[in-house]
Coordinates of C-alpha atoms and ligand atoms in Angstrom, one line a residue:
M1 CA 140.9 85.4 127.8
A2 CA 141.2 87.3 124.5
A3 CA 140.0 90.9 124.6
K4 CA 136.7 91.5 122.9
K5 CA 136.8 93.1 119.5
I6 CA 135.8 96.7 119.6
I7 CA 132.9 98.1 117.6
T8 CA 132.7 101.9 117.2
V9 CA 129.1 102.9 117.1
F10 CA 128.3 106.4 115.7
G11 CA 125.1 108.1 116.6
A12 CA 125.0 106.0 119.8
T13 CA 122.9 108.6 121.6
G14 CA 120.3 108.6 118.8
A15 CA 117.7 106.2 117.4
Q16 CA 119.8 104.0 115.0
G17 CA 123.1 104.0 116.9
G18 CA 121.2 103.7 120.2
S19 CA 119.5 100.6 119.0
V20 CA 122.8 99.1 117.7
A21 CA 124.8 100.0 120.9
G22 CA 121.9 98.5 123.0
A23 CA 121.9 95.2 121.1
L24 CA 125.7 94.9 121.2
L25 CA 125.8 95.6 124.9
K26 CA 123.0 93.1 125.6
D27 CA 124.7 90.4 123.6
C28 CA 128.2 90.9 125.1
S29 CA 130.2 89.4 122.2
F30 CA 131.8 92.7 121.3
A31 CA 133.1 95.7 123.2
V32 CA 131.1 98.9 122.4
R33 CA 132.8 102.2 121.8
A34 CA 129.9 104.7 121.7
V35 CA 130.4 108.0 119.9
T36 CA 128.8 111.3 120.9
R37 CA 129.7 115.0 120.7
D38 CA 128.7 115.3 124.4
I39 CA 129.7 112.6 126.8
S40 CA 127.8 114.3 129.6
K41 CA 124.3 114.0 128.0
P42 CA 121.9 111.6 129.7
A43 CA 121.8 109.1 126.8
A44 CA 125.6 108.9 126.9
V45 CA 125.8 108.5 130.6
K46 CA 123.3 105.6 130.3
L47 CA 125.5 103.9 127.7
K48 CA 128.5 104.2 130.0
E49 CA 126.5 102.7 132.9
A50 CA 125.5 99.8 130.5
G51 CA 129.2 99.0 129.8
A52 CA 130.1 101.1 126.8
E53 CA 133.3 103.1 126.4
L54 CA 132.4 106.7 125.6
V55 CA 134.3 108.7 123.0
S56 CA 133.7 112.3 122.2
A57 CA 133.9 112.9 118.4
D58 CA 132.4 115.1 115.8
L59 CA 131.7 114.0 112.2
D60 CA 133.2 117.3 111.0
N61 CA 136.4 116.8 112.9
E62 CA 138.8 114.3 111.4
K63 CA 141.2 114.1 114.3
S64 CA 138.4 113.2 116.7
L65 CA 137.1 110.5 114.3
E66 CA 140.5 109.0 114.1
A67 CA 140.6 108.6 117.8
A68 CA 137.1 107.1 117.8
L69 CA 138.0 104.5 115.1
G70 CA 141.6 103.7 116.2
G71 CA 142.0 100.0 117.3
A72 CA 138.4 99.1 116.4
Y73 CA 137.6 95.9 114.6
A74 CA 134.4 97.3 113.0
A75 CA 132.1 100.3 113.1
F76 CA 128.4 101.1 112.7
V77 CA 128.2 104.4 110.8
V78 CA 125.2 106.7 110.6
T79 CA 125.2 110.3 109.6
N80 CA 122.2 112.7 110.2
F81 CA 121.1 114.6 107.2
W82 CA 118.3 116.3 109.2
D83 CA 120.9 118.0 111.4
H84 CA 121.9 120.3 108.5
F85 CA 119.7 119.4 105.4
S86 CA 122.9 119.4 103.2
K87 CA 123.7 116.7 100.7
E88 CA 127.2 117.9 100.3
K89 CA 127.9 117.9 104.0
E90 CA 126.5 114.4 104.5
V91 CA 128.7 113.1 101.5
K92 CA 131.8 114.9 103.0
Q93 CA 131.2 113.3 106.4
G94 CA 130.5 109.8 105.0
K95 CA 133.6 109.9 102.7
M96 CA 135.9 111.1 105.5
L97 CA 134.7 108.2 107.6
A98 CA 135.1 105.7 104.8
D99 CA 138.7 106.9 104.2
L100 CA 139.5 106.6 107.9
C101 CA 138.0 103.2 108.2
K102 CA 140.1 102.0 105.2
R103 CA 143.3 103.7 106.5
L104 CA 142.9 102.4 110.0
G105 CA 142.2 98.9 108.8
L106 CA 138.7 98.2 110.1
Q107 CA 137.6 94.8 109.0
H108 CA 133.9 95.5 108.6
V109 CA 131.8 98.7 108.5
V110 CA 128.0 98.5 108.7
Y111 CA 126.9 101.7 107.1
S112 CA 123.4 103.1 107.3
G113 CA 123.0 103.8 103.6
L114 CA 120.2 104.5 101.2
E115 CA 119.8 104.5 97.4
N116 CA 121.3 107.1 95.1
V117 CA 117.9 108.0 93.7
N118 CA 119.2 110.7 91.4
K119 CA 121.5 108.1 89.7
L120 CA 118.8 105.4 89.6
T121 CA 116.3 107.7 88.0
G122 CA 118.8 109.2 85.5
G123 CA 118.5 112.6 87.2
K124 CA 114.7 112.7 87.1
L125 CA 114.3 112.7 90.9
D126 CA 116.4 114.1 93.6
V127 CA 116.1 112.8 97.2
S128 CA 119.1 114.6 98.8
H129 CA 119.1 112.5 102.0
F130 CA 119.1 109.3 99.9
D131 CA 121.4 110.5 97.1
S132 CA 124.1 111.5 99.6
K133 CA 124.1 108.1 101.3
G134 CA 124.1 106.3 98.0
E135 CA 127.1 108.3 96.9
V136 CA 128.9 107.3 100.1
E137 CA 128.0 103.6 99.7
E138 CA 129.6 103.7 96.3
Y139 CA 132.7 105.4 97.7
F140 CA 133.2 102.7 100.3
R141 CA 133.2 100.2 97.4
D142 CA 135.4 102.3 95.2
I143 CA 138.1 102.4 97.9
S144 CA 137.6 98.7 98.7
C145 CA 136.6 99.3 102.4
P146 CA 134.7 96.1 103.6
M147 CA 131.2 97.4 104.0
T148 CA 127.6 96.3 104.4
S149 CA 124.9 98.9 103.7
V150 CA 121.8 98.6 105.8
R151 CA 119.0 100.6 104.1
L152 CA 116.2 101.2 106.6
A153 CA 112.6 101.5 105.7
F154 CA 110.4 104.3 107.0
Y155 CA 110.6 104.2 110.8
F156 CA 107.3 103.4 112.6
E157 CA 108.5 106.0 115.1
N158 CA 107.8 108.7 112.5
F159 CA 104.1 108.1 113.2
L160 CA 104.7 109.6 116.7
T161 CA 106.4 112.7 115.4
D162 CA 106.7 114.3 111.9
C163 CA 104.2 111.9 110.3
K164 CA 101.7 111.6 113.1
P165 CA 98.0 111.6 112.1
Q166 CA 96.5 115.2 111.8
K167 CA 93.2 116.3 113.3
S168 CA 90.6 116.4 110.5
K169 CA 88.6 119.6 109.7
D170 CA 85.6 118.3 111.6
G171 CA 87.8 117.8 114.7
K172 CA 86.3 114.3 115.3
S173 CA 88.7 112.1 113.4
Y174 CA 92.4 112.1 112.2
D175 CA 94.0 112.0 108.7
L176 CA 97.1 110.0 108.0
V177 CA 98.9 112.3 105.5
I178 CA 101.3 110.0 103.6
P179 CA 101.3 110.3 99.8
M180 CA 101.6 106.6 98.9
C181 CA 98.3 106.3 97.0
D182 CA 97.4 102.6 97.4
V183 CA 100.9 101.2 97.1
P184 CA 102.2 99.3 100.2
M185 CA 105.0 101.1 102.1
D186 CA 107.8 99.3 103.9
G187 CA 108.1 100.1 107.6
I188 CA 110.1 99.1 110.7
S189 CA 110.7 100.1 114.2
V190 CA 114.2 101.6 114.4
S191 CA 114.6 99.7 117.7
D192 CA 114.7 96.5 115.6
L193 CA 117.8 97.7 113.8
G194 CA 120.3 96.8 116.5
P195 CA 119.8 93.0 116.5
A196 CA 119.9 92.9 112.7
V197 CA 123.2 94.8 112.7
L198 CA 124.5 92.4 115.4
S199 CA 123.7 89.4 113.1
I200 CA 125.5 91.1 110.2
L201 CA 128.6 91.7 112.4
K202 CA 128.6 88.1 113.4
S203 CA 128.5 86.8 109.8
P204 CA 130.8 89.2 108.0
K205 CA 131.5 86.8 105.1
D206 CA 127.8 86.6 104.3
Y207 CA 127.2 90.3 104.2
I208 CA 130.3 92.3 103.3
G209 CA 129.7 93.9 99.9
K210 CA 125.9 93.6 100.2
D211 CA 123.0 96.1 100.5
V212 CA 120.5 94.9 103.1
G213 CA 117.0 96.6 102.8
L214 CA 115.4 96.3 106.3
S215 CA 111.6 96.2 106.6
A216 CA 109.2 94.6 109.1
E217 CA 106.3 94.6 106.7
K218 CA 104.7 96.4 103.8
R219 CA 101.3 98.0 104.3
T220 CA 99.1 100.5 102.5
V221 CA 98.4 103.9 104.2
A222 CA 94.8 102.7 104.6
Q223 CA 96.1 99.6 106.4
Y224 CA 98.4 101.6 108.7
A225 CA 95.4 103.9 109.5
E226 CA 93.1 100.9 110.2
I227 CA 95.6 99.4 112.7
M228 CA 96.1 102.8 114.3
S229 CA 92.3 103.1 114.7
K230 CA 92.0 99.6 116.2
V231 CA 94.8 100.1 118.7
S232 CA 94.0 103.7 119.7
G233 CA 90.2 103.6 119.6
K234 CA 90.3 106.8 117.5
T235 CA 89.1 107.2 114.0
I236 CA 92.1 107.5 111.7
K237 CA 91.8 107.5 107.9
D238 CA 94.1 107.6 104.9
A239 CA 94.1 111.3 103.7
K240 CA 94.7 110.1 100.2
I241 CA 97.0 113.0 99.5
P242 CA 98.8 112.9 96.1
P243 CA 102.6 113.6 96.2
E244 CA 102.0 116.7 94.0
V245 CA 99.9 118.2 96.8
Y246 CA 102.1 116.9 99.7
E247 CA 105.2 118.6 98.3
K248 CA 103.5 122.0 98.7
L249 CA 102.6 121.5 102.4
P250 CA 104.1 124.3 104.5
F251 CA 106.8 122.5 106.5
P252 CA 110.6 122.5 106.0
G253 CA 111.6 119.5 103.8
A254 CA 108.1 118.9 102.3
Q255 CA 109.6 118.7 98.7
E256 CA 112.4 116.4 99.9
M257 CA 109.9 114.1 101.7
A258 CA 107.5 114.1 98.7
N259 CA 110.4 113.1 96.5
M260 CA 111.2 110.3 98.9
F261 CA 107.6 109.0 98.7
K262 CA 107.7 109.2 94.9
F263 CA 110.7 107.0 95.0
Y264 CA 109.0 104.6 97.4
L265 CA 106.1 104.4 94.9
M266 CA 108.6 103.4 92.1
I267 CA 110.7 100.6 93.6
P268 CA 109.8 98.1 96.2
N269 CA 113.3 97.9 97.7
R270 CA 113.3 96.3 101.2
D271 CA 113.6 92.6 102.1
V272 CA 111.1 91.6 104.7
A273 CA 112.2 87.9 104.8
L274 CA 115.9 88.8 105.3
T275 CA 115.0 91.3 108.0
H276 CA 113.2 88.6 110.0
K277 CA 116.1 86.2 109.4
L278 CA 118.6 88.8 110.8
N279 CA 116.3 89.8 113.6
P280 CA 113.6 87.1 114.3
N281 CA 112.0 89.4 116.9
T282 CA 111.3 92.2 114.4
K283 CA 108.0 93.7 115.4
S284 CA 105.0 94.1 113.1
F285 CA 103.4 97.5 113.0
Q286 CA 100.5 96.3 115.2
Q287 CA 102.9 94.8 117.8
W288 CA 105.0 98.0 117.8
L289 CA 101.9 100.2 118.1
E290 CA 100.5 98.2 121.0
E291 CA 103.7 98.7 122.9
M292 CA 103.7 102.4 122.1
K293 CA 99.9 102.9 122.5
A294 CA 100.2 105.5 125.3
A295 CA 102.8 107.5 123.5
F296 CA 100.8 107.4 120.3
I297 CA 97.6 108.6 121.9
K298 CA 99.5 111.3 123.7
A299 CA 101.1 112.5 120.4
L300 CA 97.7 112.9 118.7
Ligands
NAP401 P1 118.8 110.8 115.7 O1 118.0 109.9 116.5 O2 118.4 112.2 115.5 O3 120.3 110.7 116.2 C1 121.3 111.5 115.6 C2 122.7 111.0 116.1 O4 123.7 111.5 115.3 C3 122.9 111.4 117.6 O5 123.4 110.3 118.3 C4 124.0 112.5 117.4 O6 124.9 112.4 118.5 C5 124.7 112.1 116.2 N1 125.3 113.2 115.4 C6 124.6 114.2 114.7 N2 125.5 115.0 114.2 C7 126.7 114.6 114.6 C8 128.1 115.1 114.4 N3 128.3 116.2 113.7 N4 129.1 114.4 115.0 C9 128.9 113.3 115.7 N5 127.6 112.8 115.9 C10 126.6 113.4 115.4 O7 119.0 110.2 114.2 P2 118.8 108.7 113.6 O8 117.3 108.6 113.3 O9 119.4 107.7 114.4 O10 119.5 108.8 112.2 C11 119.2 109.9 111.3 C12 119.5 109.3 109.9 O11 118.6 108.3 109.7 C13 119.2 110.4 108.9 O12 120.3 110.7 108.1 C14 118.0 109.8 108.0 O13 118.1 110.1 106.7 C15 118.2 108.3 108.3 N6 117.0 107.5 108.1 C16 115.8 107.9 108.7 C17 114.7 107.1 108.4 C18 113.3 107.5 109.0 O14 112.3 106.9 108.7 N7 113.3 108.5 109.9 C19 114.7 106.0 107.6 C20 116.0 105.6 107.1 C21 117.1 106.4 107.3 P3 125.2 113.5 119.6 O15 124.1 114.6 119.5 O16 125.1 112.8 120.9 O17 126.6 114.0 119.3

């Protein structure tokens, strides 16, 4: 029997890479090489138990990346802006990976990209964690490395953490503080990424050279809040916060996030129909929240 083609999965202990590694391991068509900086951490050990080969590598260490990519047929590449908040660092990591994938002859890279907002808006708006990934997407193409960019929508999981509803002043209800006015916002559970990436890897000819915007559905903040109220039994409302107020909120990255929402307000850029074609089990927000009900109520 021919050996399975190896897919190197970056960020395999995290949300995106974890979803991709999980879907590939479940499907069994490919061999999974899971990358982490720490092969002893529980998420890495779990991957090994599920059948993945573990490789220790650091996005800042070229030699280690070379070992992680050597002999692989394809790779899923994700970099984590929020680890360092540096556009330059994310571009450097992404370009180094692109160069290595090209040099080592990988036949397909699925890159977790986003738009270069600065370029698209003629320098009017900077969203560093988008701009960096957009620059890397362009670099993959400049050097003719066969790549598909998957551009994820806002994760539903953000509603459990950084974007969870905030207790209102009267203490009786909650405000959903997302500056989208009445414009529908794309969303998806990051757990639905993996099966979509698997579909892309299985049909390289259809997707190499393309940007795939992934979204389960588009809903207004008022609609997200209504579904949250229905599922949790709590009163949750759209705070109706404008981006100009949001950007001054006292948390690290408030300006960056406000700029991201300003971009979301400008361009509807995710493909719901294609997402459901790539992953027919993609969950709606309500389905996802029903599954996560206990965690959501605990997070409030
Ligand atoms: P995550 O759950 O925090 O996981 C980060 C992963 O990156 C971990 O597996 C970590 O591995 C790995 N990693 C970090 N620094 C590394 C390094 N120097 N070398 C090797 N591995 C490293 O993050 P995620 O949510 O999967 O992905 C984050 C990215 O998603 C961000 O760049 C963000 O812009 C993008 N994104 C987020 C959203 C959203 O709505 N939240 C939407 C679209 C795109 P180890 O610690 O095991 O080494």
